[in-house]
XYZ file of C-alpha atoms in Angstrom:
557
model
C 133.478 -51.076 118.010
C 132.626 -49.301 121.364
C 134.745 -49.223 124.210
C 132.161 -48.464 126.194
C 128.887 -49.617 125.349
C 126.789 -49.064 128.138
C 126.999 -45.231 128.153
C 126.912 -45.077 124.691
C 123.818 -47.009 124.414
C 122.294 -44.451 126.787
C 124.199 -41.171 125.968
C 124.788 -41.169 121.877
C 122.192 -43.301 120.412
C 119.054 -42.094 122.702
C 117.877 -38.887 120.540
C 115.453 -38.686 117.697
C 115.439 -37.059 114.205
C 112.901 -34.777 112.726
C 113.658 -35.456 109.488
C 111.551 -33.095 106.930
C 108.369 -31.047 107.627
C 105.776 -33.998 107.879
C 104.973 -33.638 111.473
C 105.608 -29.796 111.303
C 102.713 -27.073 111.040
C 102.381 -24.865 108.549
C 101.150 -21.017 108.180
C 97.516 -21.751 108.639
C 97.932 -23.902 111.680
C 100.759 -21.952 113.231
C 98.392 -18.584 112.943
C 95.521 -20.989 114.581
C 97.579 -21.416 117.583
C 98.143 -17.704 117.724
C 94.473 -16.852 117.544
C 93.321 -19.899 119.270
C 95.510 -19.247 122.210
C 94.609 -15.124 122.754
C 91.014 -15.165 122.322
C 89.108 -16.851 125.045
C 86.579 -16.053 127.794
C 88.581 -12.488 128.608
C 86.612 -10.753 125.630
C 83.324 -11.413 127.801
C 85.141 -10.052 131.016
C 87.716 -7.603 129.870
C 85.193 -5.057 128.595
C 83.702 -3.911 131.621
C 86.801 -4.053 133.455
C 88.791 -1.541 131.139
C 85.370 0.909 130.562
C 85.341 1.084 134.607
C 88.973 2.747 134.387
C 88.343 4.738 131.200
C 84.661 5.925 131.462
C 83.976 6.403 127.932
C 83.357 4.183 124.951
C 86.145 6.148 122.770
C 88.783 5.858 125.245
C 88.162 2.074 125.981
C 88.854 1.744 122.434
C 92.003 3.735 121.993
C 93.308 1.284 125.210
C 92.034 -2.089 123.022
C 93.959 -0.512 120.300
C 97.205 0.552 122.005
C 97.088 -3.086 123.921
C 97.350 -4.366 120.726
C 100.466 -2.312 119.160
C 102.152 -3.584 122.718
C 101.424 -7.268 121.532
C 102.687 -6.399 118.266
C 106.059 -5.346 119.880
C 106.229 -7.816 121.834
C 105.719 -10.030 118.825
C 108.239 -8.433 116.329
C 110.723 -8.899 119.286
C 109.894 -12.586 119.973
C 110.237 -12.980 116.001
C 113.575 -12.632 116.245
C 114.150 -14.699 119.059
C 112.235 -17.769 117.927
C 113.973 -17.337 114.339
C 117.387 -17.251 116.116
C 117.075 -19.576 118.655
C 115.111 -22.784 117.477
C 115.003 -24.309 120.500
C 111.542 -25.034 122.560
C 110.411 -23.611 125.647
C 110.179 -19.742 124.473
C 111.743 -17.616 127.459
C 113.557 -20.580 129.149
C 115.171 -21.421 126.215
C 116.426 -17.809 125.691
C 117.570 -17.238 128.966
C 119.696 -20.313 129.064
C 121.410 -19.420 125.483
C 123.353 -16.835 127.464
C 123.970 -19.151 130.273
C 121.580 -17.811 133.225
C 120.635 -21.294 134.355
C 119.563 -20.363 138.010
C 117.393 -17.486 136.709
C 115.643 -19.655 134.178
C 115.136 -22.557 136.606
C 113.420 -20.011 138.970
C 110.743 -18.882 136.493
C 110.657 -22.561 134.931
C 109.681 -24.439 138.165
C 106.846 -21.867 138.677
C 105.284 -22.335 135.157
C 105.535 -25.874 134.780
C 104.422 -27.058 138.214
C 101.812 -24.426 138.646
C 101.156 -21.689 136.322
C 100.425 -23.837 133.408
C 98.626 -26.641 134.730
C 96.032 -24.288 136.979
C 95.674 -22.356 133.707
C 94.496 -25.770 132.407
C 92.572 -26.932 135.034
C 90.812 -23.451 135.158
C 90.094 -23.955 131.511
C 88.540 -27.468 131.849
C 86.285 -26.630 134.824
C 85.342 -23.570 133.324
C 84.193 -25.123 130.248
C 82.350 -27.801 132.342
C 80.817 -25.232 134.239
C 79.527 -23.279 130.973
C 78.136 -26.647 129.078
C 76.209 -27.355 132.838
C 74.788 -23.662 132.500
C 73.800 -24.406 128.737
C 72.220 -27.659 129.617
C 70.347 -26.745 132.953
C 67.859 -24.451 129.872
C 66.832 -27.899 128.717
C 67.469 -30.405 131.866
C 67.201 -30.474 135.577
C 70.573 -30.800 137.112
C 70.687 -30.735 141.296
C 73.366 -28.472 142.901
C 74.558 -30.956 144.752
C 75.911 -32.987 141.320
C 76.751 -30.027 139.187
C 80.219 -29.481 140.615
C 81.080 -33.122 139.880
C 79.691 -32.783 136.563
C 81.422 -30.148 135.521
C 84.611 -31.780 136.546
C 83.401 -34.560 134.572
C 82.815 -32.752 131.248
C 85.669 -30.532 131.587
C 88.390 -33.106 132.193
C 86.540 -35.706 129.617
C 87.690 -32.712 127.036
C 91.119 -32.383 128.671
C 91.622 -36.306 127.938
C 90.528 -35.887 124.620
C 92.887 -33.378 123.759
C 95.626 -35.023 125.410
C 95.137 -38.144 123.579
C 95.182 -35.846 119.863
C 98.574 -34.025 121.414
C 100.139 -37.855 121.358
C 100.191 -37.944 118.132
C 101.916 -35.906 114.727
C 101.270 -32.370 115.502
C 100.254 -31.882 111.872
C 97.819 -34.764 111.705
C 95.567 -34.339 114.966
C 96.096 -31.397 117.355
C 96.719 -28.997 114.222
C 94.169 -29.601 112.596
C 91.845 -29.497 115.582
C 93.363 -26.169 116.462
C 92.279 -25.121 113.112
C 88.884 -26.311 113.850
C 88.242 -24.856 117.104
C 89.559 -21.491 115.994
C 87.529 -21.213 113.217
C 84.496 -22.074 115.717
C 85.674 -19.250 117.835
C 85.445 -16.652 115.146
C 82.250 -17.832 114.191
C 81.193 -17.795 117.248
C 82.642 -13.846 117.784
C 80.932 -13.118 114.289
C 77.626 -14.101 115.984
C 78.204 -11.302 118.349
C 79.936 -8.476 115.586
C 77.074 -9.142 112.899
C 74.441 -8.683 115.294
C 75.594 -5.320 116.902
C 76.776 -4.105 113.083
C 73.205 -5.188 112.150
C 71.738 -2.887 114.886
C 74.409 -0.218 114.258
C 73.752 -0.234 110.059
C 69.929 -1.101 109.408
C 68.107 -0.209 112.613
C 70.276 3.008 113.222
C 71.353 2.512 116.885
C 74.006 5.444 117.096
C 72.812 6.654 120.354
C 75.677 5.304 122.102
C 78.405 5.829 120.208
C 77.599 9.866 119.200
C 80.096 11.233 121.978
C 82.396 8.304 122.292
C 85.004 10.298 124.397
C 82.103 12.093 126.678
C 83.193 11.461 130.492
C 86.516 10.072 130.252
C 88.686 9.226 132.671
C 92.323 10.169 131.934
C 93.507 9.303 135.438
C 97.322 7.525 134.571
C 96.894 5.336 137.651
C 93.356 4.106 136.396
C 94.370 4.061 132.737
C 97.311 1.865 133.476
C 95.172 -0.385 135.558
C 92.899 -0.966 132.500
C 95.723 -1.362 130.247
C 96.375 -4.384 132.621
C 93.264 -5.699 131.681
C 93.768 -5.544 128.279
C 96.881 -7.037 127.945
C 95.660 -9.832 129.725
C 93.178 -10.148 127.066
C 96.163 -10.085 124.223
C 98.332 -12.402 126.222
C 99.499 -15.807 124.665
C 100.620 -14.045 121.388
C 104.204 -16.095 122.110
C 102.577 -19.312 121.683
C 104.691 -20.322 118.561
C 107.936 -19.811 120.723
C 107.070 -22.442 122.752
C 107.675 -25.024 119.908
C 109.606 -23.065 117.357
C 110.893 -26.399 115.872
C 107.576 -27.514 115.249
C 106.800 -24.934 112.473
C 107.851 -25.666 109.039
C 109.766 -22.937 107.205
C 110.163 -20.617 110.323
C 111.318 -17.795 108.625
C 108.509 -17.103 106.566
C 105.794 -18.754 108.583
C 106.692 -17.540 112.236
C 106.212 -13.881 111.216
C 103.640 -14.361 109.148
C 101.374 -16.444 111.675
C 102.117 -14.203 114.742
C 101.602 -10.779 113.187
C 98.810 -11.786 110.964
C 97.111 -13.570 114.367
C 97.673 -10.496 116.162
C 95.609 -8.731 113.701
C 92.890 -10.962 113.198
C 92.759 -10.791 117.091
C 92.657 -6.846 117.051
C 89.871 -6.290 114.339
C 87.926 -9.334 116.539
C 88.409 -7.117 119.690
C 87.907 -3.740 118.562
C 84.455 -5.205 116.680
C 83.245 -6.904 119.367
C 83.547 -3.989 121.599
C 81.650 -1.569 118.956
C 78.789 -4.209 118.788
C 78.507 -4.121 122.541
C 78.286 -0.242 122.742
C 75.863 -0.289 120.080
C 73.291 -2.233 121.885
C 74.632 -1.284 125.717
C 74.918 2.140 127.290
C 78.403 2.772 129.204
C 76.896 2.330 132.609
C 75.180 -0.935 131.771
C 78.645 -2.401 130.823
C 80.219 -1.178 133.697
C 77.519 -2.890 135.707
C 78.147 -6.568 134.830
C 81.099 -8.774 133.899
C 78.483 -10.760 131.809
C 78.569 -8.453 128.895
C 77.629 -11.043 126.250
C 74.973 -12.421 128.357
C 73.571 -8.837 128.582
C 73.908 -8.117 124.683
C 72.155 -11.312 123.793
C 69.056 -10.745 126.117
C 68.659 -7.183 124.464
C 69.250 -8.803 120.973
C 68.856 -12.443 120.137
C 65.976 -13.270 122.095
C 65.840 -17.071 122.516
C 68.816 -17.476 121.172
C 70.417 -15.637 124.035
C 70.393 -19.384 125.239
C 73.119 -20.453 123.155
C 75.494 -17.882 124.762
C 76.897 -20.778 127.267
C 77.701 -22.946 124.505
C 79.225 -20.535 122.588
C 81.935 -19.235 125.809
C 82.284 -22.945 125.797
C 83.259 -23.341 122.319
C 85.788 -20.380 122.657
C 87.535 -22.220 125.608
C 88.254 -25.662 123.609
C 90.922 -23.934 121.741
C 92.307 -22.632 124.649
C 92.522 -25.554 126.227
C 94.786 -27.349 123.485
C 96.858 -24.245 123.011
C 97.550 -24.064 127.043
C 98.355 -27.857 126.818
C 101.018 -27.246 124.066
C 102.920 -24.645 125.815
C 102.929 -25.815 129.028
C 103.884 -29.677 127.539
C 106.857 -27.467 125.135
C 108.040 -25.809 128.468
C 108.522 -28.698 130.468
C 110.017 -30.541 127.596
C 112.320 -27.806 127.122
C 113.248 -27.892 130.523
C 113.930 -31.736 130.310
C 116.065 -31.455 127.347
C 118.418 -28.714 129.040
C 118.708 -31.407 132.127
C 116.753 -28.963 134.767
C 113.942 -31.874 134.968
C 114.389 -35.617 134.769
C 115.160 -36.823 131.550
C 111.974 -38.877 131.640
C 110.187 -35.680 130.999
C 112.304 -35.059 127.684
C 111.046 -38.460 126.172
C 109.946 -38.055 122.442
C 108.012 -40.741 120.213
C 110.354 -40.765 116.948
C 107.396 -41.826 114.750
C 105.703 -38.646 115.256
C 107.907 -36.449 117.694
C 104.904 -36.015 120.163
C 106.563 -35.244 123.954
C 104.040 -37.402 124.969
C 105.537 -37.797 128.849
C 105.491 -34.091 129.178
C 101.800 -33.771 127.600
C 100.952 -36.608 130.037
C 102.668 -34.975 132.994
C 100.831 -31.561 132.364
C 97.207 -33.185 132.299
C 98.244 -35.261 135.488
C 99.408 -31.719 137.265
C 95.873 -30.195 136.084
C 94.080 -32.786 137.175
C 96.034 -32.901 140.841
C 96.028 -29.028 141.085
C 92.219 -28.937 140.292
C 91.553 -29.633 143.596
C 93.477 -27.216 145.399
C 92.044 -23.943 146.605
C 91.373 -21.001 144.707
C 93.107 -21.621 141.619
C 92.827 -17.597 140.387
C 94.335 -16.743 143.083
C 97.409 -18.983 142.891
C 97.555 -17.841 139.021
C 97.589 -13.910 140.347
C 100.397 -14.578 142.481
C 102.636 -16.269 139.870
C 101.476 -14.147 136.750
C 104.280 -11.617 137.973
C 106.818 -13.750 136.744
C 105.824 -13.777 133.610
C 106.359 -10.418 132.909
C 109.403 -10.454 135.232
C 110.762 -13.150 133.040
C 110.437 -11.227 129.711
C 112.967 -8.445 131.046
C 115.448 -11.140 131.145
C 114.583 -12.481 128.123
C 114.919 -9.084 126.565
C 118.001 -8.092 127.883
C 119.650 -11.693 126.897
C 118.660 -10.634 123.311
C 120.394 -7.342 123.434
C 123.662 -9.129 125.012
C 123.276 -11.608 122.078
C 123.106 -8.880 119.703
C 125.663 -6.350 121.462
C 128.292 -9.490 121.709
C 127.421 -10.898 118.494
C 126.746 -13.940 119.625
C 126.462 -16.606 116.859
C 122.506 -17.683 116.361
C 120.719 -19.446 113.325
C 121.589 -18.258 109.557
C 117.976 -17.608 108.937
C 117.557 -15.283 111.646
C 115.168 -12.060 111.171
C 116.849 -9.370 112.606
C 114.646 -5.918 114.142
C 115.738 -2.588 114.922
C 117.034 -2.008 118.375
C 114.849 0.376 118.910
C 111.860 -1.772 118.940
C 113.384 -4.094 121.297
C 114.481 -0.930 123.950
C 110.976 -0.086 123.395
C 109.239 -3.031 124.092
C 111.742 -3.500 127.116
C 111.091 -0.289 128.796
C 107.196 -1.139 128.752
C 108.214 -4.396 130.194
C 110.201 -3.276 133.203
C 107.138 -0.364 133.779
C 104.663 -3.108 133.704
C 106.752 -5.324 136.177
C 107.683 -2.134 138.656
C 104.259 -0.284 138.588
C 102.066 -3.750 140.512
C 105.126 -3.695 143.221
C 103.714 -0.409 144.439
C 99.841 -0.885 143.913
C 99.706 -4.540 144.817
C 102.697 -5.346 146.874
C 101.270 -8.164 149.273
C 100.591 -10.193 145.477
C 104.093 -9.266 143.596
C 105.987 -9.864 147.031
C 104.197 -13.683 147.520
C 105.080 -13.951 143.380
C 108.772 -13.090 143.956
C 109.007 -15.215 146.600
C 107.616 -17.995 144.638
C 110.299 -17.374 141.845
C 112.794 -17.158 144.810
C 112.406 -20.572 146.295
C 113.301 -21.929 142.648
C 116.410 -19.958 142.336
C 117.138 -21.821 145.832
C 116.161 -25.380 144.498
C 118.850 -24.562 141.274
C 121.685 -24.531 143.857
C 120.428 -27.289 146.011
C 119.738 -30.028 142.842
C 120.963 -28.304 139.457
C 124.187 -26.499 140.289
C 126.384 -29.164 142.519
C 128.607 -31.331 140.941
C 127.537 -34.550 142.825
C 124.056 -35.439 144.238
C 123.425 -38.786 145.997
C 123.226 -41.611 143.755
C 119.788 -42.707 144.426
C 118.680 -39.343 142.688
C 121.156 -40.754 139.248
C 119.525 -44.288 139.726
C 115.835 -42.769 139.878
C 116.399 -40.760 136.820
C 118.032 -43.745 135.032
C 114.775 -46.028 136.043
C 112.132 -43.523 135.861
C 113.186 -42.816 131.981
C 113.635 -46.227 131.148
C 109.801 -46.752 132.302
C 108.524 -43.906 130.484
C 110.179 -45.176 127.421
C 108.445 -48.446 127.859
C 104.881 -47.052 128.649
C 105.020 -44.105 125.967
C 106.803 -45.651 123.161
C 109.029 -42.822 123.282
C 112.844 -41.973 123.638
C 114.908 -39.558 125.643
C 115.861 -36.368 123.692
C 118.523 -34.492 125.466
C 121.020 -31.663 124.364
C 124.410 -32.464 123.548
C 126.837 -33.631 126.446
C 123.360 -33.894 129.189
C 123.817 -37.528 130.082
C 120.802 -39.457 131.603
C 122.660 -41.564 134.025
C 125.798 -39.720 134.631
C 128.361 -42.595 135.578
C 126.155 -44.987 136.506
C 125.566 -47.563 133.491
C 122.248 -48.730 133.209
C 121.186 -52.238 134.142
C 121.369 -55.454 132.296
C 117.308 -55.639 131.304
C 117.785 -51.920 130.134
C 120.801 -52.441 127.880
C 118.947 -55.603 126.440
C 115.684 -53.508 125.496
C 117.092 -50.301 124.393
C 119.476 -50.855 121.784
C 116.313 -52.138 119.732
C 115.666 -48.191 119.367
C 117.447 -46.840 116.334
C 117.639 -43.331 116.254
C 120.177 -40.422 115.468
C 120.237 -36.673 116.644
C 116.910 -34.926 117.253
C 118.705 -31.823 116.789
C 117.386 -30.709 113.052
C 118.974 -28.262 110.165
C 116.352 -25.490 112.108
C 118.480 -25.731 115.640
C 121.345 -24.174 116.673
C 122.856 -26.253 119.656
C 124.628 -22.993 121.735
C 126.803 -22.203 118.949
C 128.537 -19.706 121.912
C 129.171 -22.666 123.992
C 132.554 -23.304 125.387
C 134.354 -26.401 125.107
C 133.798 -27.219 121.331
C 130.108 -26.605 122.047
C 129.863 -29.438 124.267
C 127.792 -28.268 127.073
C 130.082 -28.259 129.851
C 129.141 -25.714 132.236
C 132.247 -25.652 134.813
C 130.183 -27.592 137.053
C 127.317 -25.518 136.610
C 125.359 -27.960 134.751
C 126.196 -30.880 136.704
C 123.918 -32.341 139.567
C 120.722 -33.558 137.695
C 121.990 -32.816 134.137
C 124.663 -35.514 134.530
C 127.337 -34.079 132.485
C 129.446 -36.533 130.338
C 133.193 -36.708 131.468
C 135.189 -35.187 128.885
C 137.289 -38.195 128.161
C 133.803 -40.360 127.394
C 133.016 -36.962 125.060
C 136.143 -37.345 123.452
C 135.694 -41.129 122.716
C 132.418 -40.963 121.563
C 133.410 -38.439 119.146
C 136.372 -41.057 117.638
C 134.269 -44.013 117.389
C 131.647 -41.909 114.906
C 135.070 -41.658 112.946
């Protein structure tokens, strides 16, 4: 019998199983997420920005390859992290693993509430913009309705992608990502094949005859060019957002990450060569619309297809960014850093539906707020700064021999230290080059640090917050046909039992622990692996009393 059935229902029964790999993505799906998340509209913008810093074809190609090597270094480090700690949330999960909760929260709140929704909104609106530009070649679209039309097109696509992410990852979203990535690669191959046709068939070698001529070797300019290249390669850590949703992660994660980056590198270098076959250095430097200039010079009437080609590239980017943002929010809720309702998962297909919907809703809302590009510029500093803490956490895990998953892949420490040094440089240099932007980014992250000690760290908060957490979770369970998925020791309602109506509803949901055999629930935690953080995990995390934990353990025997 259950001595305390109210809390038992809420805190013990409310979790989800993940038996088997039927809802997980395999190698092809994982690779498509890597390729699809990296390749975006940046390949049409970044070549010009890098060339302005290098002033030569050869040196710009070296920068592209160098940035690929940095991405591979990072991928090797994150392969170890992803196979060692199978929790979703990428950097957030890894920083929490060494109990740096305040630091994890300060970066999390910026990413979940601003960065990912703003990125999703920008991609959706950019898709609508390019679609409008393409349609204008065939239909007359008045300037007054164009902004509204591009929002409607963009957010119609976002709603479609959101709907697909409500179901099994392997059934809809991953397959859609494979198709979208294939379309991206076909689109890129149109440019590559055209350029190589003019190179090898028509013999247009002039622009490649002296590739290093006029090279600019000034360190400051090379660093700025490298930033542009790294931005074009960003997104290679997408699989770490949902490591538990990858089938056979010890095999598929490293294969998908490395092969994905190699495919992207081949595409990026080949597209740049194709550009330079047709366009000279000064022409490329003069415009950010490199693909448009290329198509006008080589494709004739087919150049009108370029806006649709860019739109195709953005479809996969939208899906992968929604995947990242929703898994980040879901991971934070599982940890207790966000209300429990955002951890709700549909037990039939393991989709974090509430987090997916929340990211879409935030994207809708934030799309009506000012300059989104400027907002992302302020908070992007946090991405690289967060990686410093993640890499230091990995070094501490290795040095202190903190237990991790038994199938973890270990990388040489030299790789970790090298990538850490590069990351530190990428964080420090902008402080001197763009102090005002960087300072504002630091200030935004600092606000999150303060919020942690107001809402998360205290042992007790006003009772209305506990009741709101309970009621919002109960409501989302009904609306989204989902159940909360919290880490062991994280409670929904603290010491407040659910209402009679909630209790009558919730026992109908039969489920057990969602932590699968691929997950390691904080093996290094104190108190018999129960997440009791000496007061620091209370507040909105609402820790179970020790006596109740013991009671639940005894009830299971």
